[in-house]
PDB file of C-alpha atoms in Angstrom:
ATOM      1  CA  ASP A   2      80.383  90.699 113.835  1.00 84.00           C
ATOM      2  CA  LEU A   3      79.020  90.702 117.362  1.00 88.00           C
ATOM      3  CA  ILE A   4      75.262  90.748 117.975  1.00 89.00           C
ATOM      4  CA  ALA A   5      74.119  91.288 121.561  1.00 89.00           C
ATOM      5  CA  SER A   6      70.489  91.107 122.623  1.00 89.00           C
ATOM      6  CA  THR A   7      68.574  91.650 125.824  1.00 85.00           C
ATOM      7  CA  ALA A   8      65.572  89.580 126.913  1.00 82.00           C
ATOM      8  CA  GLY A   9      63.430  92.510 125.890  1.00 80.00           C
ATOM      9  CA  ARG A  10      63.111  94.193 122.517  1.00 78.00           C
ATOM     10  CA  ALA A  11      66.552  95.680 121.952  1.00 84.00           C
ATOM     11  CA  PHE A  12      69.606  94.346 120.208  1.00 86.00           C
ATOM     12  CA  TRP A  13      72.886  95.856 119.108  1.00 85.00           C
ATOM     13  CA  ILE A  14      75.334  94.939 116.355  1.00 84.00           C
ATOM     14  CA  LEU A  15      79.057  95.660 116.490  1.00 81.00           C
ATOM     15  CA  ASP A  16      79.751  95.176 112.815  1.00 78.00           C
ATOM     16  CA  ASP A  17      83.501  94.605 112.920  1.00 80.00           C
ATOM     17  CA  LEU A  18      85.386  92.908 115.738  1.00 84.00           C
ATOM     18  CA  GLY A  19      88.715  93.162 113.909  1.00 82.00           C
ATOM     19  CA  SER A  20      90.204  95.817 116.183  1.00 79.00           C
ATOM     20  CA  ILE A  21      89.443  93.636 119.229  1.00 82.00           C
ATOM     21  CA  GLN A  22      90.466  90.302 117.719  1.00 84.00           C
ATOM     22  CA  GLN A  23      93.753  91.715 116.371  1.00 81.00           C
ATOM     23  CA  TYR A  24      94.511  93.970 119.331  1.00 76.00           C
ATOM     24  CA  VAL A  25      98.161  94.278 120.291  1.00 68.00           C
ATOM     25  CA  ASP A  26      99.881  96.173 123.054  1.00 71.00           C
ATOM     26  CA  ALA A  27     100.731  99.634 121.812  1.00 66.00           C
ATOM     27  CA  SER A  28     104.503  99.051 121.782  1.00 78.00           C
ATOM     28  CA  SER A  29     104.652  99.059 117.980  1.00 85.00           C
ATOM     29  CA  VAL A  30     102.812 100.471 115.000  1.00 92.00           C
ATOM     30  CA  LYS A  31      99.956  98.180 114.029  1.00 91.00           C
ATOM     31  CA  ILE A  32      97.214  98.512 111.411  1.00 94.00           C
ATOM     32  CA  ILE A  33      94.233  96.175 111.667  1.00 92.00           C
ATOM     33  CA  SER A  34      93.259  94.028 108.682  1.00 93.00           C
ATOM     34  CA  PRO A  35      89.690  95.111 107.851  1.00 92.00           C
ATOM     35  CA  LYS A  36      87.020  92.710 106.736  1.00 90.00           C
ATOM     36  CA  PRO A  37      86.000  92.888 103.037  1.00 92.00           C
ATOM     37  CA  SER A  38      84.029  96.043 102.282  1.00 91.00           C
ATOM     38  CA  TYR A  39      81.251  96.598  99.762  1.00 90.00           C
ATOM     39  CA  LYS A  40      81.135  99.434  97.271  1.00 88.00           C
ATOM     40  CA  PHE A  41      77.414 100.128  97.581  1.00 82.00           C
ATOM     41  CA  GLY A  42      77.051 103.867  96.927  1.00 76.00           C
ATOM     42  CA  GLY A  43      75.728 106.481  99.343  1.00 63.00           C
ATOM     43  CA  GLY A  44      76.327 106.377 103.071  1.00 56.00           C
ATOM     44  CA  ASN A  45      77.941 108.840 105.458  1.00 57.00           C
ATOM     45  CA  GLY A  46      81.229 109.257 107.232  1.00 59.00           C
ATOM     46  CA  LEU A  47      82.187 107.718 110.547  1.00 63.00           C
ATOM     47  CA  PRO A  48      79.344 107.843 113.117  1.00 58.00           C
ATOM     48  CA  GLU A  49      81.139 110.273 115.418  1.00 58.00           C
ATOM     49  CA  GLU A  50      78.202 112.642 115.889  1.00 57.00           C
ATOM     50  CA  LYS A  51      75.042 111.831 117.782  1.00 56.00           C
ATOM     51  CA  TYR A  52      71.944 111.550 115.659  1.00 56.00           C
ATOM     52  CA  SER A  53      68.313 111.411 116.728  1.00 59.00           C
ATOM     53  CA  ALA A  54      67.638 108.951 113.917  1.00 63.00           C
ATOM     54  CA  GLY A  55      69.470 106.011 112.407  1.00 63.00           C
ATOM     55  CA  GLN A  56      72.516 106.509 110.240  1.00 67.00           C
ATOM     56  CA  ASN A  57      73.592 104.629 107.144  1.00 70.00           C
ATOM     57  CA  ALA A  58      76.824 102.682 107.251  1.00 74.00           C
ATOM     58  CA  PRO A  59      79.810 104.717 106.053  1.00 80.00           C
ATOM     59  CA  GLU A  60      80.779 104.409 102.391  1.00 85.00           C
ATOM     60  CA  GLY A  61      84.361 103.261 102.613  1.00 91.00           C
ATOM     61  CA  VAL A  62      86.641 100.996 104.579  1.00 93.00           C
ATOM     62  CA  ILE A  63      87.240 101.716 108.263  1.00 91.00           C
ATOM     63  CA  LEU A  64      90.931 101.509 109.108  1.00 94.00           C
ATOM     64  CA  ASP A  65      91.819 100.909 112.768  1.00 92.00           C
ATOM     65  CA  TYR A  66      95.436 101.331 113.827  1.00 93.00           C
ATOM     66  CA  PHE A  67      97.498 101.496 117.012  1.00 91.00           C
ATOM     67  CA  LEU A  68     100.380 103.858 117.760  1.00 93.00           C
ATOM     68  CA  PRO A  69     102.876 103.477 120.629  1.00 91.00           C
ATOM     69  CA  ALA A  70     102.827 107.237 121.329  1.00 92.00           C
ATOM     70  CA  SER A  71     101.146 110.430 120.227  1.00 92.00           C
ATOM     71  CA  LEU A  72     102.803 111.555 116.988  1.00 93.00           C
ATOM     72  CA  ASP A  73     101.332 115.052 116.600  1.00 93.00           C
ATOM     73  CA  SER A  74     104.761 116.634 116.369  1.00 93.00           C
ATOM     74  CA  GLU A  75     105.941 114.589 113.383  1.00 94.00           C
ATOM     75  CA  MET A  76     104.753 113.623 109.918  1.00 95.00           C
ATOM     76  CA  VAL A  77     102.664 110.466 109.676  1.00 97.00           C
ATOM     77  CA  LYS A  78     101.365 109.168 106.351  1.00 97.00           C
ATOM     78  CA  LEU A  79      98.577 106.785 105.403  1.00 98.00           C
ATOM     79  CA  ILE A  80      99.197 105.627 101.844  1.00 98.00           C
ATOM     80  CA  ILE A  81      96.640 103.753  99.751  1.00 98.00           C
ATOM     81  CA  SER A  82      97.906 101.865  96.714  1.00 98.00           C
ATOM     82  CA  ASP A  83      96.287  99.629  94.132  1.00 96.00           C
ATOM     83  CA  GLU A  84      97.081  96.008  93.330  1.00 94.00           C
ATOM     84  CA  SER A  85      99.921  97.074  91.015  1.00 95.00           C
ATOM     85  CA  GLY A  86     101.527  99.184  93.730  1.00 95.00           C
ATOM     86  CA  ASN A  87     100.501 102.553  92.285  1.00 97.00           C
ATOM     87  CA  VAL A  88      99.817 105.138  95.002  1.00 97.00           C
ATOM     88  CA  ILE A  89      96.269 106.454  94.559  1.00 97.00           C
ATOM     89  CA  ARG A  90      95.641 108.315  97.828  1.00 97.00           C
ATOM     90  CA  THR A  91      97.889 109.860 100.472  1.00 97.00           C
ATOM     91  CA  TYR A  92      96.727 111.219 103.813  1.00 98.00           C
ATOM     92  CA  THR A  93      98.836 112.863 106.503  1.00 97.00           C
ATOM     93  CA  ASN A  94      98.298 114.188 110.026  1.00 97.00           C
ATOM     94  CA  LYS A  95      99.254 117.741 108.971  1.00 96.00           C
ATOM     95  CA  LYS A  96      96.876 120.462 107.822  1.00 94.00           C
ATOM     96  CA  ASP A  97      97.605 122.100 104.496  1.00 92.00           C
ATOM     97  CA  GLU A  98      98.556 125.595 105.617  1.00 92.00           C
ATOM     98  CA  SER A  99      98.159 126.941 102.073  1.00 91.00           C
ATOM     99  CA  TYR A 100      94.499 125.905 101.913  1.00 93.00           C
ATOM    100  CA  SER A 101      91.949 128.704 101.669  1.00 93.00           C
ATOM    101  CA  LYS A 102      88.207 128.166 101.525  1.00 93.00           C
ATOM    102  CA  TYR A 103      86.010 129.932  98.998  1.00 93.00           C
ATOM    103  CA  PRO A 104      82.564 129.230  97.470  1.00 91.00           C
ATOM    104  CA  GLY A 105      82.673 126.430  94.911  1.00 92.00           C
ATOM    105  CA  GLY A 106      86.268 125.527  95.746  1.00 95.00           C
ATOM    106  CA  PRO A 107      87.796 122.284  97.026  1.00 96.00           C
ATOM    107  CA  SER A 108      87.178 120.971 100.525  1.00 94.00           C
ATOM    108  CA  PRO A 109      90.093 120.640 102.957  1.00 95.00           C
ATOM    109  CA  VAL A 110      91.915 117.337 102.718  1.00 94.00           C
ATOM    110  CA  PRO A 111      91.031 115.088 105.702  1.00 94.00           C
ATOM    111  CA  ILE A 112      93.823 114.548 108.209  1.00 96.00           C
ATOM    112  CA  ILE A 113      94.439 111.295 110.049  1.00 97.00           C
ATOM    113  CA  PRO A 114      94.367 111.069 113.858  1.00 96.00           C
ATOM    114  CA  VAL A 115      97.661 110.098 115.506  1.00 96.00           C
ATOM    115  CA  ALA A 116      96.846 109.735 119.216  1.00 95.00           C
ATOM    116  CA  LYS A 117      98.585 107.227 121.426  1.00 93.00           C
ATOM    117  CA  GLY A 118      96.831 103.859 121.282  1.00 90.00           C
ATOM    118  CA  HIS A 119      93.789 103.220 119.118  1.00 89.00           C
ATOM    119  CA  ASN A 120      92.936 105.439 116.128  1.00 93.00           C
ATOM    120  CA  ARG A 121      90.267 105.115 113.447  1.00 93.00           C
ATOM    121  CA  PHE A 122      90.020 106.592 109.956  1.00 95.00           C
ATOM    122  CA  LEU A 123      87.749 106.098 106.943  1.00 94.00           C
ATOM    123  CA  TRP A 124      89.119 105.706 103.418  1.00 96.00           C
ATOM    124  CA  ASP A 125      86.191 106.563 101.163  1.00 94.00           C
ATOM    125  CA  TYR A 126      87.363 104.403  98.212  1.00 95.00           C
ATOM    126  CA  ARG A 127      88.479 107.527  96.343  1.00 96.00           C
ATOM    127  CA  VAL A 128      91.709 108.620  94.744  1.00 98.00           C
ATOM    128  CA  ASP A 129      93.410 111.909  95.623  1.00 97.00           C
ATOM    129  CA  GLN A 130      91.493 115.149  95.253  1.00 96.00           C
ATOM    130  CA  VAL A 131      91.579 116.944  91.897  1.00 97.00           C
ATOM    131  CA  SER A 132      94.363 119.538  91.991  1.00 95.00           C
ATOM    132  CA  PRO A 133      95.077 122.339  91.258  1.00 96.00           C
ATOM    133  CA  ASP A 134      92.026 124.553  91.574  1.00 96.00           C
ATOM    134  CA  VAL A 135      91.622 128.050  90.113  1.00 96.00           C
ATOM    135  CA  LYS A 136      91.318 130.411  93.068  1.00 94.00           C
ATOM    136  CA  GLY A 137      88.010 132.202  93.340  1.00 92.00           C
ATOM    137  CA  VAL A 138      86.333 130.301  90.512  1.00 94.00           C
ATOM    138  CA  TYR A 139      83.056 128.666  91.577  1.00 93.00           C
ATOM    139  CA  VAL A 140      82.679 125.085  90.340  1.00 92.00           C
ATOM    140  CA  TRP A 141      79.258 123.443  90.248  1.00 86.00           C
ATOM    141  CA  GLY A 142      80.609 120.031  91.173  1.00 89.00           C
ATOM    142  CA  THR A 143      83.154 118.454  93.494  1.00 93.00           C
ATOM    143  CA  TYR A 144      86.932 118.316  93.583  1.00 97.00           C
ATOM    144  CA  ASN A 145      86.724 114.903  95.296  1.00 95.00           C
ATOM    145  CA  GLY A 146      88.704 112.168  93.621  1.00 96.00           C
ATOM    146  CA  TYR A 147      86.687 109.510  91.843  1.00 96.00           C
ATOM    147  CA  ALA A 148      85.797 106.168  93.437  1.00 96.00           C
ATOM    148  CA  VAL A 149      87.938 103.171  92.516  1.00 97.00           C
ATOM    149  CA  LYS A 150      86.724  99.860  91.143  1.00 96.00           C
ATOM    150  CA  PRO A 151      86.315  96.663  93.218  1.00 96.00           C
ATOM    151  CA  GLY A 152      89.542  94.774  93.792  1.00 96.00           C
ATOM    152  CA  LYS A 153      92.553  94.453  96.078  1.00 97.00           C
ATOM    153  CA  TYR A 154      94.202  97.493  97.633  1.00 98.00           C
ATOM    154  CA  LYS A 155      96.821  98.135 100.294  1.00 98.00           C
ATOM    155  CA  ALA A 156      96.957 100.603 103.166  1.00 98.00           C
ATOM    156  CA  LYS A 157     100.357 101.493 104.609  1.00 97.00           C
ATOM    157  CA  LEU A 158     100.955 103.592 107.724  1.00 97.00           C
ATOM    158  CA  GLU A 159     104.373 105.276 107.790  1.00 96.00           C
ATOM    159  CA  THR A 160     105.807 106.764 111.007  1.00 94.00           C
ATOM    160  CA  SER A 161     109.237 107.487 112.443  1.00 88.00           C
ATOM    161  CA  ASN A 162     108.661 104.538 114.823  1.00 81.00           C
ATOM    162  CA  GLY A 163     108.162 102.102 111.991  1.00 89.00           C
ATOM    163  CA  SER A 164     105.484 101.235 109.464  1.00 93.00           C
ATOM    164  CA  ALA A 165     102.672  98.743 109.086  1.00 94.00           C
ATOM    165  CA  GLU A 166     100.449  97.737 106.203  1.00 95.00           C
ATOM    166  CA  THR A 167      97.390  95.682 105.437  1.00 96.00           C
ATOM    167  CA  GLU A 168      95.458  94.454 102.449  1.00 97.00           C
ATOM    168  CA  ILE A 169      92.009  95.829 101.626  1.00 97.00           C
ATOM    169  CA  THR A 170      89.388  93.868  99.714  1.00 96.00           C
ATOM    170  CA  LEU A 171      86.774  95.972  97.972  1.00 96.00           C
ATOM    171  CA  LEU A 172      83.725  94.053  96.754  1.00 94.00           C
ATOM    172  CA  SER A 173      81.141  95.201  94.232  1.00 91.00           C
ATOM    173  CA  ASN A 174      77.493  95.693  95.057  1.00 90.00           C
ATOM    174  CA  PRO A 175      75.991  92.243  94.332  1.00 90.00           C
ATOM    175  CA  HIS A 176      72.880  93.922  92.913  1.00 90.00           C
ATOM    176  CA  ILE A 177      74.923  95.642  90.182  1.00 90.00           C
ATOM    177  CA  LYS A 178      75.807  93.255  87.375  1.00 89.00           C
ATOM    178  CA  ALA A 179      78.855  94.678  85.628  1.00 93.00           C
ATOM    179  CA  THR A 180      81.796  93.077  83.862  1.00 95.00           C
ATOM    180  CA  ASP A 181      85.474  93.712  84.562  1.00 95.00           C
ATOM    181  CA  ALA A 182      85.673  95.432  81.178  1.00 97.00           C
ATOM    182  CA  GLU A 183      82.907  97.854  82.194  1.00 97.00           C
ATOM    183  CA  TRP A 184      84.665  98.672  85.478  1.00 97.00           C
ATOM    184  CA  ASP A 185      87.922  99.227  83.580  1.00 97.00           C
ATOM    185  CA  GLU A 186      86.210 101.478  81.038  1.00 98.00           C
ATOM    186  CA  GLN A 187      84.689 103.605  83.806  1.00 97.00           C
ATOM    187  CA  GLN A 188      88.078 104.047  85.471  1.00 97.00           C
ATOM    188  CA  ARG A 189      89.729 104.918  82.148  1.00 98.00           C
ATOM    189  CA  ILE A 190      87.088 107.544  81.348  1.00 98.00           C
ATOM    190  CA  LEU A 191      87.278 109.061  84.846  1.00 98.00           C
ATOM    191  CA  LYS A 192      91.083 109.302  84.565  1.00 98.00           C
ATOM    192  CA  THR A 193      90.685 111.031  81.194  1.00 98.00           C
ATOM    193  CA  ILE A 194      88.184 113.543  82.593  1.00 98.00           C
ATOM    194  CA  VAL A 195      90.388 114.364  85.594  1.00 98.00           C
ATOM    195  CA  ALA A 196      93.482 114.683  83.372  1.00 98.00           C
ATOM    196  CA  ASN A 197      91.630 117.263  81.266  1.00 98.00           C
ATOM    197  CA  ILE A 198      90.558 119.236  84.351  1.00 98.00           C
ATOM    198  CA  ILE A 199      94.128 119.255  85.692  1.00 98.00           C
ATOM    199  CA  GLU A 200      95.514 120.447  82.347  1.00 98.00           C
ATOM    200  CA  ILE A 201      92.854 123.160  82.063  1.00 98.00           C
ATOM    201  CA  HIS A 202      93.422 124.500  85.577  1.00 97.00           C
ATOM    202  CA  LYS A 203      97.218 124.444  85.257  1.00 98.00           C
ATOM    203  CA  THR A 204      96.971 126.362  81.990  1.00 97.00           C
ATOM    204  CA  VAL A 205      94.551 128.952  83.391  1.00 97.00           C
ATOM    205  CA  ASN A 206      96.792 129.492  86.423  1.00 97.00           C
ATOM    206  CA  GLU A 207      99.812 130.006  84.139  1.00 96.00           C
ATOM    207  CA  VAL A 208      97.918 132.519  82.008  1.00 96.00           C
ATOM    208  CA  ARG A 209      96.669 134.295  85.142  1.00 96.00           C
ATOM    209  CA  GLY A 210     100.290 134.599  86.247  1.00 95.00           C
ATOM    210  CA  VAL A 211     101.079 136.431  82.996  1.00 94.00           C
ATOM    211  CA  LYS A 212      97.976 138.601  83.414  1.00 95.00           C
ATOM    212  CA  LYS A 213      99.066 139.596  86.917  1.00 94.00           C
ATOM    213  CA  GLN A 214     102.494 140.641  85.634  1.00 92.00           C
ATOM    214  CA  LEU A 215     100.924 142.620  82.821  1.00 92.00           C
ATOM    215  CA  GLN A 216      98.536 144.401  85.148  1.00 92.00           C
ATOM    216  CA  ASN A 217     101.457 145.360  87.399  1.00 90.00           C
ATOM    217  CA  GLN A 218     103.306 146.775  84.382  1.00 89.00           C
ATOM    218  CA  VAL A 219     100.239 148.773  83.322  1.00 88.00           C
ATOM    219  CA  ASP A 220      99.967 150.230  86.828  1.00 88.00           C
ATOM    220  CA  VAL A 221     103.658 151.190  86.859  1.00 85.00           C
ATOM    221  CA  LEU A 222     103.962 152.491  83.278  1.00 83.00           C
ATOM    222  CA  LYS A 223     100.744 154.524  83.070  1.00 80.00           C
ATOM    223  CA  GLU A 224     102.528 157.694  84.283  1.00 75.00           C
ATOM    224  CA  LYS A 225     105.591 157.231  82.073  1.00 73.00           C
ATOM    225  CA  LEU A 226     105.148 158.971  78.715  1.00 66.00           C
ATOM    226  CA  SER A 227     108.101 157.240  77.068  1.00 75.00           C
ATOM    227  CA  ALA A 228     106.400 153.879  77.633  1.00 81.00           C
ATOM    228  CA  GLU A 229     103.158 154.769  75.847  1.00 86.00           C
ATOM    229  CA  LYS A 230     103.666 152.207  73.056  1.00 88.00           C
ATOM    230  CA  VAL A 231     104.379 149.406  75.496  1.00 89.00           C
ATOM    231  CA  LEU A 232     101.458 150.480  77.657  1.00 90.00           C
ATOM    232  CA  ASP A 233      99.043 150.287  74.714  1.00 91.00           C
ATOM    233  CA  GLU A 234     100.287 146.837  73.780  1.00 92.00           C
ATOM    234  CA  ALA A 235     100.007 145.698  77.407  1.00 92.00           C
ATOM    235  CA  LYS A 236      96.368 146.778  77.557  1.00 93.00           C
ATOM    236  CA  THR A 237      95.623 145.047  74.245  1.00 94.00           C
ATOM    237  CA  LEU A 238      97.283 141.870  75.450  1.00 94.00           C
ATOM    238  CA  LEU A 239      95.323 142.000  78.713  1.00 95.00           C
ATOM    239  CA  LYS A 240      92.060 142.072  76.753  1.00 95.00           C
ATOM    240  CA  LYS A 241      93.166 139.069  74.698  1.00 95.00           C
ATOM    241  CA  ILE A 242      94.046 137.107  77.827  1.00 95.00           C
ATOM    242  CA  GLU A 243      90.775 137.982  79.541  1.00 95.00           C
ATOM    243  CA  GLY A 244      88.862 137.003  76.406  1.00 95.00           C
ATOM    244  CA  TRP A 245      90.584 133.616  76.244  1.00 96.00           C
ATOM    245  CA  GLU A 246      90.098 132.933  79.967  1.00 96.00           C
ATOM    246  CA  SER A 247      86.392 133.819  79.779  1.00 94.00           C
ATOM    247  CA  ASN A 248      85.895 130.806  77.499  1.00 95.00           C
ATOM    248  CA  ILE A 249      87.519 128.441  80.011  1.00 96.00           C
ATOM    249  CA  VAL A 250      86.292 129.518  83.472  1.00 95.00           C
ATOM    250  CA  GLU A 251      83.405 131.728  84.667  1.00 93.00           C
ATOM    251  CA  SER A 252      84.737 134.130  87.306  1.00 90.00           C
ATOM    252  CA  ARG A 253      81.440 135.964  87.891  1.00 90.00           C
ATOM    253  CA  ILE A 254      79.736 133.007  89.583  1.00 87.00           C
ATOM    254  CA  GLN A 255      79.966 133.309  93.370  1.00 85.00           C
ATOM    255  CA  ASN A 256      77.287 130.910  94.635  1.00 84.00           C
ATOM    256  CA  GLY A 257      74.887 128.152  93.670  1.00 79.00           C
ATOM    257  CA  GLN A 258      72.270 130.613  92.438  1.00 83.00           C
ATOM    258  CA  ASP A 259      74.634 132.454  90.110  1.00 84.00           C
ATOM    259  CA  VAL A 260      74.977 129.396  87.896  1.00 79.00           C
ATOM    260  CA  ILE A 261      71.600 130.273  86.356  1.00 84.00           C
ATOM    261  CA  ASN A 262      72.810 133.777  85.478  1.00 88.00           C
ATOM    262  CA  TRP A 263      75.938 132.843  83.537  1.00 88.00           C
ATOM    263  CA  PRO A 264      76.601 129.708  81.497  1.00 86.00           C
ATOM    264  CA  SER A 265      79.132 127.215  82.790  1.00 84.00           C
ATOM    265  CA  LYS A 266      82.400 127.101  80.923  1.00 93.00           C
ATOM    266  CA  ILE A 267      84.645 124.220  79.881  1.00 96.00           C
ATOM    267  CA  ASN A 268      86.124 123.421  83.307  1.00 96.00           C
ATOM    268  CA  SER A 269      82.701 123.155  84.982  1.00 94.00           C
ATOM    269  CA  GLU A 270      81.391 121.048  82.110  1.00 96.00           C
ATOM    270  CA  PHE A 271      84.200 118.549  82.708  1.00 97.00           C
ATOM    271  CA  PHE A 272      83.339 118.505  86.424  1.00 97.00           C
ATOM    272  CA  ASN A 273      79.719 117.819  85.495  1.00 95.00           C
ATOM    273  CA  ILE A 274      80.446 114.698  83.441  1.00 96.00           C
ATOM    274  CA  LYS A 275      82.921 113.576  86.103  1.00 97.00           C
ATOM    275  CA  GLY A 276      80.016 113.516  88.567  1.00 95.00           C
ATOM    276  CA  LEU A 277      77.837 111.598  86.107  1.00 95.00           C
ATOM    277  CA  ALA A 278      80.502 109.004  85.314  1.00 96.00           C
ATOM    278  CA  ASP A 279      81.534 108.538  88.951  1.00 95.00           C
ATOM    279  CA  SER A 280      78.636 106.228  89.739  1.00 92.00           C
ATOM    280  CA  PRO A 281      78.373 103.005  91.781  1.00 89.00           C
ATOM    281  CA  ASP A 282      77.108 101.485  88.512  1.00 92.00           C
ATOM    282  CA  PRO A 283      80.145 101.558  86.191  1.00 94.00           C
ATOM    283  CA  ARG A 284      78.268 101.223  82.916  1.00 95.00           C
ATOM    284  CA  ILE A 285      79.030 104.482  81.090  1.00 96.00           C
ATOM    285  CA  THR A 286      76.242 105.778  78.880  1.00 96.00           C
ATOM    286  CA  GLN A 287      76.814 106.782  75.280  1.00 97.00           C
ATOM    287  CA  GLY A 288      75.664 110.285  76.204  1.00 97.00           C
ATOM    288  CA  ILE A 289      78.607 110.702  78.610  1.00 97.00           C
ATOM    289  CA  LYS A 290      81.061 109.403  75.991  1.00 97.00           C
ATOM    290  CA  THR A 291      79.687 111.770  73.348  1.00 98.00           C
ATOM    291  CA  ARG A 292      79.765 114.767  75.711  1.00 97.00           C
ATOM    292  CA  LEU A 293      83.338 113.950  76.756  1.00 98.00           C
ATOM    293  CA  SER A 294      84.398 113.865  73.113  1.00 98.00           C
ATOM    294  CA  ASP A 295      82.680 117.219  72.484  1.00 98.00           C
ATOM    295  CA  LEU A 296      84.422 118.824  75.458  1.00 98.00           C
ATOM    296  CA  GLN A 297      87.820 117.476  74.472  1.00 98.00           C
ATOM    297  CA  ASN A 298      87.349 118.969  71.007  1.00 98.00           C
ATOM    298  CA  GLU A 299      86.390 122.306  72.584  1.00 97.00           C
ATOM    299  CA  TRP A 300      89.468 122.251  74.800  1.00 97.00           C
ATOM    300  CA  ASN A 301      91.722 121.365  71.862  1.00 97.00           C
ATOM    301  CA  THR A 302      90.338 124.394  70.001  1.00 97.00           C
ATOM    302  CA  GLN A 303      91.074 126.631  72.992  1.00 96.00           C
ATOM    303  CA  LYS A 304      94.616 125.238  73.205  1.00 96.00           C
ATOM    304  CA  LYS A 305      95.137 126.246  69.553  1.00 95.00           C
ATOM    305  CA  ASN A 306      93.822 129.705  70.394  1.00 95.00           C
ATOM    306  CA  LEU A 307      96.278 129.813  73.275  1.00 95.00           C
ATOM    307  CA  GLU A 308      99.171 129.304  70.851  1.00 95.00           C
ATOM    308  CA  ALA A 309      98.215 132.559  69.126  1.00 93.00           C
ATOM    309  CA  LEU A 310      98.076 134.196  72.558  1.00 94.00           C
ATOM    310  CA  ARG A 311     101.552 132.882  73.370  1.00 94.00           C
ATOM    311  CA  LYS A 312     102.790 134.482  70.131  1.00 95.00           C
ATOM    312  CA  SER A 313     101.318 137.808  71.266  1.00 94.00           C
ATOM    313  CA  ILE A 314     103.092 137.427  74.634  1.00 93.00           C
ATOM    314  CA  SER A 315     106.374 136.747  72.828  1.00 93.00           C
ATOM    315  CA  ASP A 316     105.880 139.829  70.620  1.00 93.00           C
ATOM    316  CA  TYR A 317     105.151 141.946  73.697  1.00 90.00           C
ATOM    317  CA  ASN A 318     108.339 140.740  75.410  1.00 90.00           C
ATOM    318  CA  LEU A 319     110.340 141.694  72.316  1.00 91.00           C
ATOM    319  CA  LEU A 320     108.745 145.149  72.229  1.00 90.00           C
ATOM    320  CA  TYR A 321     109.493 145.675  75.929  1.00 86.00           C
ATOM    321  CA  LYS A 322     113.158 144.869  75.318  1.00 87.00           C
ATOM    322  CA  THR A 323     113.446 147.213  72.332  1.00 87.00           C
ATOM    323  CA  GLN A 324     112.076 150.096  74.403  1.00 83.00           C
ATOM    324  CA  GLN A 325     114.937 149.584  76.873  1.00 79.00           C
ATOM    325  CA  LEU A 326     112.691 150.120  79.877  1.00 73.00           C
ATOM    326  CA  ASP A 327     114.111 149.721  83.360  1.00 69.00           C
ATOM    327  CA  ALA A 328     113.179 146.596  85.296  1.00 70.00           C
ATOM    328  CA  LEU A 329     112.482 148.779  88.323  1.00 63.00           C
ATOM    329  CA  ILE A 330     110.807 152.137  87.781  1.00 65.00           C
ATOM    330  CA  LEU A 331     110.545 154.834  90.432  1.00 66.00           C
TER     331      LEU A 331
END
């Protein structure tokens, strides 16, 4: 650190000289080794905006790196891996063109700067964002990945001009007294919660794909008298699908006030306990464990109900074939 003071009342602190001490000419890719960082909880992002008041230090590790040229036209990756070499977070310099914003949905994934010379980026100690989402469904929570435990990590910058990597040391808040076993339990529970959310959203998206096909068939067949039997079955199946989905996600919620009008469903309940478990203090309460068990049982029940729905879909497909309907109907 560098502390500079005047003879008067002011002093300034530059809290990390690493980028100056390890500076290299920009003829090669170089990532600066950061000083050990503390997982303290709270904080903001990089202090890029001007504030009229003081700002807390950013929660995360600041990564400084040098590039020999601007690399906007190519793919650059910043890969974070754990001590075992497992990739836990991947950033790039390219925007996700498929991203669309809607209330209660995920935030855009941050992109890394790739200007010639010095660049700076903040890894917020979190794993990759929860994906996929269910389009248009408001979630009272966050799709952010959960924060990792203290330990050793690695940051690797990959470019067409070469790569560079550095080790990251993440320290625990010295005021939080937790054992390694408690940190491990928190990470295990957070992984379980996220795995359930991913499975739920993938399943809902698959079922919505079937619903979309069915709705298209209803729209096409409603004027065709010879398809009346299939049309009736399609409408019945649509009601079954909508009934099942209504137990998993709440599509009527459009903003933060609507959550008091309709009860949250299973996916939002998982997001809720994810937020509770993702704490700077890793000691998981018995209440969270009990609620997680309850939600997993609820989801297992809905998966059994889905099997009956799959049987109905199979029966509908068989009926459609027996009616010898054209694939394309004018």
